[in-house]
Amino acid sequence: MQDPPGGRRAAAVWSIGVAVYFVAVIFRTSLGVAGLEAADRFHVNASALSTFSLLQLLVYAGMQIPVGLMVDRLGTKRVLVLGAVLFTTGQLGFALAPSYGTALAARALLGCGDAMTFISVLRLGTRWFPARRGPLIAQLAGLVGMAGNLVSTLVLAPVLHGLGWVPAFAGSAAAGLLVLVPLVLFLRDHPEGCEPPPPPRPAAGGGGFVRRQIRDSWREPGTRLGLWVHFTTQFPAMVFLLLWGMPFLVEAQGLPRTTAAGLLTLVVASHMAFGLVYGQIIGRRQGARIPLALGTVGLTAALWAAVLIFPGERAPGWLLVTLCVVLGTCGPASMIGFDFARPANPPERQGTASGITNMGGFLASMTTLLTVGVLLDATGGDYRIAFSSVFAVELLGLAQILRLRGRTLVREREREAGLPLPHPARTGPGPGP
């Protein structure tokens, strides 16, 4: 398959896919600005409140490999259309849910549709743009997604507080219908003349393709390293923005809601700024991937530690601002995971490998969201103890990154030098996550 040319048409088609992802992120993060209102509306405690985000992320993470297989088998457009229908239905259902159980089901449906967007957008980028632009295109996709988070904070939050629950969430669901129209009419999976090779035929019984795709992707050390980089870097900001940032800033730090919303916005703005920087650096110097990932993990841990152990009941404003700026680097750093998985896999496995990688951060976020909620209930609302769980998850991921980086870089050098590589079926999978 020849390298796609890029150009204006590529940018137009890719923009349609990114618009779908943008709306999905608005819906995904809408609960982050409505956590306290959701607790009052459904009469639930911190653990039950965290279940909203936990279930949504559980569905999202569990769908990553199936979605990757669907993208490799069915193509980007079909998967994006299905995703848009599901997350729009889920957002509308959440707006009208009469009970906690119904609202949980709606968030699960939303998570299922959301899960189909990002991998599809990554695949769209590899089909329409040259490989050398892959890191920057991926970072730009993440940047647009964070802009969706910004809309949740700056637009949805005031509407929620001004008009109420149903108008805010039901009104936002209209955005899903808005992006569905150009998606159906104009999106194409790849440019003419750049058709991908046909997917391998399934073996008798229909399970051969699935097993082969997962097995061969997982046995590449680059795929496993990508998962652990994503796991370790993404979750601190995700947990903060999805649910616990607003309650932490209002209840533990005593900030007004408007100030707390401004700090959440700062995380998003920082992400957007650093996304461009990380993309440019990695596009020019692949050797910067590991130092950037490890540096982000270390800096994030240091700032969280400084906030949590600061003497007195509350951290000073300048320290909270610094924490939010540093949390903005977590998203761009998580995209580095795809820069390990992408060159390790051929075009026909890109969706599956991206799905495996994308599971990492959401598994970590899911674990931490639940742990924080349980610890808050167990300690009577002690955020210092609850947020200390961040360090345990980071240590686990850091150990795996250090374990896998050597063999991944060796295999990349062998591939670049054109040396024969062992077939994935004979290399052995190595230790699992």
Coordinates of C-alpha atoms in Angstrom, one line a residue:
M1 CA 0.0 0.0 0.0
Q2 CA 1.4 3.4 -1.1
D3 CA 1.9 6.2 1.4
P4 CA -1.2 8.5 1.4
P5 CA -0.5 12.0 -0.1
G6 CA -2.3 14.1 2.6
G7 CA -3.5 17.5 1.4
R8 CA -6.7 19.5 1.7
R9 CA -9.1 16.6 0.9
A10 CA -7.4 14.5 3.6
A11 CA -7.8 17.3 6.1
A12 CA -11.5 17.7 5.2
V13 CA -12.3 14.0 5.5
W14 CA -10.3 13.7 8.7
S15 CA -12.1 16.7 10.1
I16 CA -15.4 15.0 9.8
G17 CA -14.1 12.0 11.9
V18 CA -12.5 14.3 14.4
A19 CA -15.8 16.2 14.8
V20 CA -17.5 13.0 15.8
Y21 CA -14.8 12.4 18.4
F22 CA -15.1 16.0 19.6
V23 CA -18.8 15.5 20.4
A24 CA -18.1 12.1 22.0
V25 CA -15.7 13.8 24.4
I26 CA -18.3 16.4 25.3
F27 CA -20.7 13.7 26.2
R28 CA -18.0 11.6 28.0
T29 CA -16.8 14.5 30.2
S30 CA -20.2 16.1 30.8
L31 CA -20.5 14.3 34.1
G32 CA -17.3 16.0 35.3
V33 CA -19.0 19.3 35.6
A34 CA -22.2 17.8 37.0
G35 CA -20.9 15.4 39.7
L36 CA -22.4 17.3 42.6
E37 CA -25.7 17.8 40.8
A38 CA -25.8 14.1 39.9
A39 CA -25.3 13.1 43.5
D40 CA -28.3 15.3 44.5
R41 CA -30.5 14.2 41.6
F42 CA -30.1 10.5 42.1
H43 CA -29.5 10.6 45.9
V44 CA -26.2 8.7 45.9
N45 CA -22.9 8.8 47.9
A46 CA -19.4 9.1 46.6
S47 CA -18.9 5.4 45.8
A48 CA -22.2 5.3 43.8
L49 CA -21.3 8.5 42.1
S50 CA -18.0 7.1 41.0
T51 CA -19.9 4.1 39.5
F52 CA -21.2 6.4 36.8
S53 CA -17.7 7.1 35.4
L54 CA -16.5 3.6 36.4
L55 CA -19.1 1.8 34.4
Q56 CA -18.7 4.2 31.4
L57 CA -14.9 3.6 31.4
L58 CA -15.4 -0.2 32.0
V59 CA -17.5 -0.4 28.9
Y60 CA -15.1 1.9 27.0
A61 CA -12.0 -0.2 28.0
G62 CA -13.8 -3.5 27.4
M63 CA -14.8 -2.4 23.9
Q64 CA -11.3 -1.3 22.7
I65 CA -10.2 -4.6 21.3
P66 CA -13.6 -5.5 19.7
V67 CA -13.7 -2.0 18.2
G68 CA -10.1 -2.4 16.9
L69 CA -11.2 -5.6 15.2
M70 CA -14.3 -4.0 13.8
V71 CA -12.3 -1.1 12.3
D72 CA -9.8 -3.6 10.7
R73 CA -12.7 -5.7 9.4
L74 CA -15.5 -3.2 8.6
G75 CA -13.7 0.1 8.0
T76 CA -13.8 3.4 9.7
K77 CA -17.1 4.9 8.4
R78 CA -19.4 2.1 9.6
V79 CA -17.9 2.0 13.0
L80 CA -18.1 5.8 13.4
V81 CA -21.7 5.9 12.4
L82 CA -22.6 3.2 14.9
G83 CA -20.7 5.0 17.6
A84 CA -22.4 8.3 16.9
V85 CA -25.8 6.7 17.1
L86 CA -25.0 5.0 20.4
F87 CA -23.4 7.9 22.3
T88 CA -26.2 10.3 21.2
T89 CA -28.8 7.8 22.4
G90 CA -26.9 7.4 25.7
Q91 CA -26.6 11.2 26.3
L92 CA -30.3 11.7 25.7
G93 CA -31.2 8.7 27.9
F94 CA -29.0 10.2 30.7
A95 CA -30.9 13.5 30.4
L96 CA -34.3 11.8 30.9
A97 CA -33.3 9.0 33.3
P98 CA -35.9 8.8 36.1
S99 CA -33.7 6.7 38.4
Y100 CA -30.1 5.8 39.2
G101 CA -30.3 2.4 37.5
T102 CA -31.6 3.9 34.3
A103 CA -28.9 6.6 34.3
L104 CA -26.3 3.9 34.8
A105 CA -27.6 2.1 31.7
A106 CA -27.5 5.3 29.7
R107 CA -23.9 6.0 30.7
A108 CA -22.9 2.5 29.7
L109 CA -24.5 3.0 26.2
L110 CA -22.7 6.3 25.9
G111 CA -19.4 4.6 26.8
C112 CA -20.0 2.0 24.1
G113 CA -20.5 4.6 21.4
D114 CA -17.6 6.7 22.7
A115 CA -15.3 3.7 22.5
M116 CA -15.8 3.5 18.7
T117 CA -14.6 7.0 18.0
F118 CA -10.9 7.5 18.9
I119 CA -9.5 4.3 17.3
S120 CA -11.5 5.1 14.2
V121 CA -10.0 8.6 14.0
L122 CA -6.5 7.2 14.5
R123 CA -7.1 4.8 11.7
L124 CA -8.5 7.6 9.5
G125 CA -5.3 9.5 10.0
T126 CA -3.1 6.6 9.0
R127 CA -5.2 6.1 5.9
W128 CA -5.2 9.7 4.7
F129 CA -1.9 11.2 5.8
P130 CA 1.8 10.2 5.2
A131 CA 3.4 8.0 8.0
R132 CA 5.9 10.7 8.9
R133 CA 3.0 12.9 10.0
G134 CA 1.5 10.2 12.2
P135 CA 2.6 11.6 15.6
L136 CA 1.4 15.1 14.9
I137 CA -1.9 14.0 13.4
A138 CA -2.5 11.8 16.5
Q139 CA -1.7 14.6 18.9
L140 CA -4.0 17.0 16.9
A141 CA -6.8 14.4 17.3
G142 CA -6.2 14.4 21.0
L143 CA -6.1 18.2 21.1
V144 CA -9.5 18.4 19.4
G145 CA -10.9 15.9 21.9
M146 CA -9.7 18.1 24.8
A147 CA -11.5 21.0 23.1
G148 CA -14.6 18.9 23.7
N149 CA -13.7 18.8 27.3
L150 CA -13.4 22.6 27.2
V151 CA -16.9 22.9 25.9
S152 CA -18.2 20.8 28.8
T153 CA -16.6 23.2 31.2
L154 CA -17.3 26.5 29.6
V155 CA -20.7 25.8 27.9
L156 CA -22.4 22.9 29.5
A157 CA -21.7 23.8 33.1
P158 CA -23.3 27.3 32.9
V159 CA -26.3 25.8 31.0
L160 CA -26.7 23.2 33.7
H161 CA -26.6 25.7 36.5
G162 CA -28.8 28.2 34.6
L163 CA -31.5 26.0 32.9
G164 CA -31.3 22.7 34.8
W165 CA -30.5 19.0 34.2
V166 CA -32.8 18.0 31.4
P167 CA -32.3 21.1 29.1
A168 CA -28.5 20.9 29.5
F169 CA -28.1 17.2 28.7
A170 CA -31.0 16.8 26.2
G171 CA -29.9 19.9 24.4
S172 CA -26.3 18.7 24.1
A173 CA -27.5 15.5 22.6
A174 CA -28.5 17.5 19.5
A175 CA -24.8 17.8 18.7
G176 CA -24.6 14.1 18.0
L177 CA -27.3 14.4 15.3
L178 CA -25.4 17.4 13.9
V179 CA -22.2 15.4 13.2
L180 CA -24.0 12.3 12.0
V181 CA -25.2 14.0 8.8
P182 CA -21.7 14.8 7.2
L183 CA -20.4 11.6 8.5
V184 CA -22.9 9.6 6.6
L185 CA -22.7 11.7 3.4
F186 CA -19.1 12.6 3.0
L187 CA -16.6 10.5 5.0
R188 CA -14.5 8.0 3.1
D189 CA -12.3 5.3 4.6
H190 CA -9.3 6.0 2.4
P191 CA -8.3 8.1 -0.7
E192 CA -8.6 6.6 -4.2
G193 CA -5.6 4.5 -5.1
C194 CA -4.6 3.9 -1.5
E195 CA -6.8 0.9 -0.8
P196 CA -5.5 -1.2 2.1
P197 CA -4.8 -4.9 1.6
P198 CA -7.9 -7.0 2.2
P199 CA -8.2 -8.4 5.7
P200 CA -7.2 -12.1 6.1
R201 CA -10.0 -14.5 5.6
P202 CA -11.4 -16.0 8.8
A203 CA -10.5 -19.6 9.5
A204 CA -13.3 -22.2 9.7
G205 CA -15.5 -21.4 12.6
G206 CA -15.0 -17.7 12.2
G207 CA -12.6 -17.1 15.2
G208 CA -9.3 -17.3 13.3
F209 CA -9.2 -13.7 12.3
V210 CA -9.9 -12.4 15.8
R211 CA -7.4 -14.7 17.5
R212 CA -4.7 -14.0 15.0
Q213 CA -5.2 -10.2 15.1
I214 CA -5.1 -10.1 18.9
R215 CA -2.2 -12.6 19.2
D216 CA 0.0 -11.0 16.7
S217 CA -0.6 -7.5 17.9
W218 CA 0.0 -8.5 21.6
R219 CA 3.2 -10.3 20.8
E220 CA 4.8 -7.2 19.5
P221 CA 6.6 -5.5 22.4
G222 CA 5.8 -2.1 20.9
T223 CA 2.1 -2.8 21.4
R224 CA 2.6 -3.8 25.0
L225 CA 4.8 -0.9 25.8
G226 CA 2.2 1.4 24.1
L227 CA -0.4 0.0 26.5
W228 CA 1.7 0.7 29.6
V229 CA 2.7 4.2 28.5
H230 CA -0.9 5.0 27.9
F231 CA -1.9 3.3 31.3
T232 CA 0.7 5.3 33.3
T233 CA 0.4 8.8 31.8
Q234 CA -3.3 9.4 31.0
F235 CA -5.2 8.5 34.2
P236 CA -4.2 11.4 36.6
A237 CA -5.8 14.0 34.4
M238 CA -8.7 11.7 33.3
V239 CA -9.7 11.1 37.0
F240 CA -9.4 14.8 37.7
L241 CA -11.5 15.9 34.8
L242 CA -14.0 13.1 34.6
L243 CA -15.3 13.2 38.2
W244 CA -13.1 14.1 41.2
G245 CA -11.5 17.4 40.2
M246 CA -14.5 19.6 40.9
P247 CA -15.4 17.9 44.3
F248 CA -11.7 18.0 45.4
L249 CA -11.3 21.7 44.5
V250 CA -14.7 22.8 46.0
E251 CA -14.9 20.5 49.1
A252 CA -11.3 19.9 50.0
Q253 CA -9.7 23.2 48.8
G254 CA -12.7 25.5 49.6
L255 CA -12.8 27.1 46.2
P256 CA -15.9 28.7 44.6
R257 CA -17.4 26.7 41.8
T258 CA -16.4 29.3 39.3
T259 CA -12.7 29.2 40.4
A260 CA -12.8 25.4 40.3
A261 CA -14.2 25.4 36.8
G262 CA -11.5 27.8 35.8
L263 CA -8.8 25.4 37.0
L264 CA -10.5 22.5 35.1
T265 CA -10.4 24.7 32.1
L266 CA -6.7 25.3 32.7
V267 CA -6.0 21.6 32.5
V268 CA -7.7 21.4 29.2
A269 CA -5.9 24.5 27.8
S270 CA -2.6 23.1 29.0
H271 CA -3.3 19.8 27.3
M272 CA -4.0 21.6 24.0
A273 CA -0.8 23.7 24.2
F274 CA 1.4 20.7 25.2
G275 CA -0.2 18.5 22.6
L276 CA 1.2 20.6 19.8
V277 CA 4.7 20.6 21.5
Y278 CA 4.8 16.9 22.1
G279 CA 3.6 16.1 18.6
Q280 CA 6.3 18.3 17.0
I281 CA 9.1 16.9 19.2
I282 CA 8.2 13.3 18.6
G283 CA 7.7 13.8 14.9
R284 CA 11.2 15.2 14.6
R285 CA 13.0 13.0 17.2
Q286 CA 11.6 9.5 18.0
G287 CA 14.2 9.1 20.7
A288 CA 12.3 11.6 22.8
R289 CA 9.4 9.3 23.4
I290 CA 10.6 7.5 26.5
P291 CA 12.1 10.6 28.2
L292 CA 8.9 12.6 27.6
A293 CA 6.7 9.8 29.0
L294 CA 8.9 9.2 32.1
G295 CA 9.3 12.9 32.6
T296 CA 5.6 13.5 32.6
V297 CA 5.0 10.7 35.1
G298 CA 7.6 12.0 37.4
L299 CA 6.5 15.6 37.3
T300 CA 2.8 14.6 37.8
A301 CA 3.7 12.5 40.8
A302 CA 5.8 15.3 42.3
L303 CA 3.0 18.0 41.9
W304 CA 0.4 15.7 43.4
A305 CA 2.7 14.9 46.3
A306 CA 3.3 18.6 46.9
V307 CA -0.4 19.4 47.0
L308 CA -1.4 16.5 49.2
I309 CA 1.4 17.0 51.8
F310 CA 1.3 20.7 51.9
P311 CA 1.0 21.9 55.5
G312 CA -2.4 23.1 56.5
E313 CA -5.8 22.2 55.3
R314 CA -5.5 23.8 51.9
A315 CA -2.8 24.2 49.2
P316 CA -2.0 27.7 48.0
G317 CA -3.5 28.9 44.8
W318 CA -0.2 29.0 42.9
L319 CA 0.4 25.3 43.7
L320 CA -3.1 24.3 42.4
V321 CA -2.5 26.3 39.3
T322 CA 0.9 24.5 38.7
L323 CA -0.8 21.1 39.3
C324 CA -3.4 21.8 36.7
V325 CA -0.8 23.0 34.2
V326 CA 1.2 19.8 34.7
L327 CA -2.0 17.6 34.5
G328 CA -2.4 19.1 31.1
T329 CA 0.7 17.2 29.9
C330 CA -0.8 13.8 30.8
G331 CA -3.0 13.6 27.6
P332 CA -0.2 14.4 25.2
A333 CA 2.1 12.0 27.0
S334 CA -0.5 9.2 26.7
M335 CA -0.5 9.6 22.9
I336 CA 3.1 8.5 22.9
G337 CA 1.8 5.0 23.5
F338 CA 0.4 4.9 20.0
D339 CA 3.8 6.0 18.6
F340 CA 5.2 2.7 19.9
A341 CA 2.3 0.5 18.7
R342 CA 1.9 2.1 15.3
P343 CA 5.4 1.2 13.8
A344 CA 5.3 -2.2 15.5
N345 CA 2.2 -3.4 13.4
P346 CA 1.4 -3.6 9.7
P347 CA -1.6 -1.6 8.3
E348 CA -4.0 -4.4 8.6
R349 CA -3.5 -4.6 12.3
Q350 CA -3.5 -0.9 13.2
G351 CA -7.0 -0.9 14.6
T352 CA -6.4 -3.9 16.8
A353 CA -3.1 -2.6 18.1
S354 CA -4.6 0.9 18.7
G355 CA -7.4 -0.8 20.7
I356 CA -5.0 -2.7 22.9
T357 CA -3.0 0.5 23.5
N358 CA -6.0 2.6 24.2
M359 CA -7.2 0.2 26.9
G360 CA -4.3 1.2 29.1
G361 CA -5.3 4.6 30.3
F362 CA -8.9 3.7 30.7
L363 CA -8.1 0.7 32.8
A364 CA -6.0 2.9 35.1
S365 CA -8.6 5.6 35.2
M366 CA -11.3 3.1 36.0
T367 CA -9.3 1.6 38.9
T368 CA -8.4 5.0 40.4
L369 CA -11.9 6.4 40.0
L370 CA -13.4 3.6 42.1
T371 CA -10.5 3.6 44.6
V372 CA -10.9 7.3 45.3
G373 CA -14.6 7.0 45.8
V374 CA -14.2 4.0 48.2
L375 CA -11.5 5.7 50.2
L376 CA -13.5 8.9 50.5
D377 CA -16.4 7.0 51.9
A378 CA -14.1 4.9 54.2
T379 CA -12.3 8.0 55.6
G380 CA -15.2 10.4 55.9
G381 CA -14.1 12.5 52.9
D382 CA -10.3 12.6 53.4
Y383 CA -9.1 13.6 49.9
R384 CA -5.4 13.3 50.9
I385 CA -5.7 9.6 51.6
A386 CA -8.0 9.0 48.6
F387 CA -5.8 10.7 46.0
S388 CA -2.7 8.9 47.4
S389 CA -3.9 5.9 45.3
V390 CA -2.6 7.8 42.2
F391 CA 1.0 6.9 43.3
A392 CA 0.4 3.2 43.5
V393 CA -1.1 3.0 40.0
E394 CA 1.8 5.1 38.6
L395 CA 4.4 2.8 40.2
L396 CA 2.8 -0.2 38.6
G397 CA 2.9 1.4 35.1
L398 CA 6.4 2.8 35.5
A399 CA 7.8 -0.7 36.3
Q400 CA 6.2 -2.1 33.2
I401 CA 7.5 0.7 31.0
L402 CA 11.1 0.2 32.2
R403 CA 10.7 -3.6 31.7
L404 CA 9.6 -3.3 28.1
R405 CA 11.4 -0.3 26.7
G406 CA 14.7 -2.2 25.9
R407 CA 13.2 -4.9 23.8
T408 CA 10.9 -2.5 22.0
L409 CA 13.7 -0.2 20.9
V410 CA 15.9 -3.1 19.8
R411 CA 13.0 -4.5 17.6
E412 CA 12.4 -1.0 16.1
R413 CA 16.1 -0.7 15.2
E414 CA 16.1 -4.1 13.6
R415 CA 13.0 -3.2 11.6
E416 CA 14.5 0.1 10.4
A417 CA 17.7 -1.7 9.4
G418 CA 15.7 -4.1 7.3
L419 CA 16.9 -7.1 9.4
P420 CA 14.7 -10.2 9.4
L421 CA 12.4 -10.3 12.4
P422 CA 11.1 -13.4 14.1
H423 CA 7.5 -14.1 13.2
P424 CA 5.2 -13.0 16.0
A425 CA 3.8 -16.6 16.3
R426 CA 7.3 -17.8 17.3
T427 CA 8.5 -15.0 19.5
G428 CA 6.3 -15.8 22.5
P429 CA 4.0 -13.3 24.0
G430 CA 6.2 -12.3 27.0
P431 CA 4.7 -11.5 30.4
G432 CA 1.2 -10.0 30.3
P433 CA 0.0 -6.8 31.9

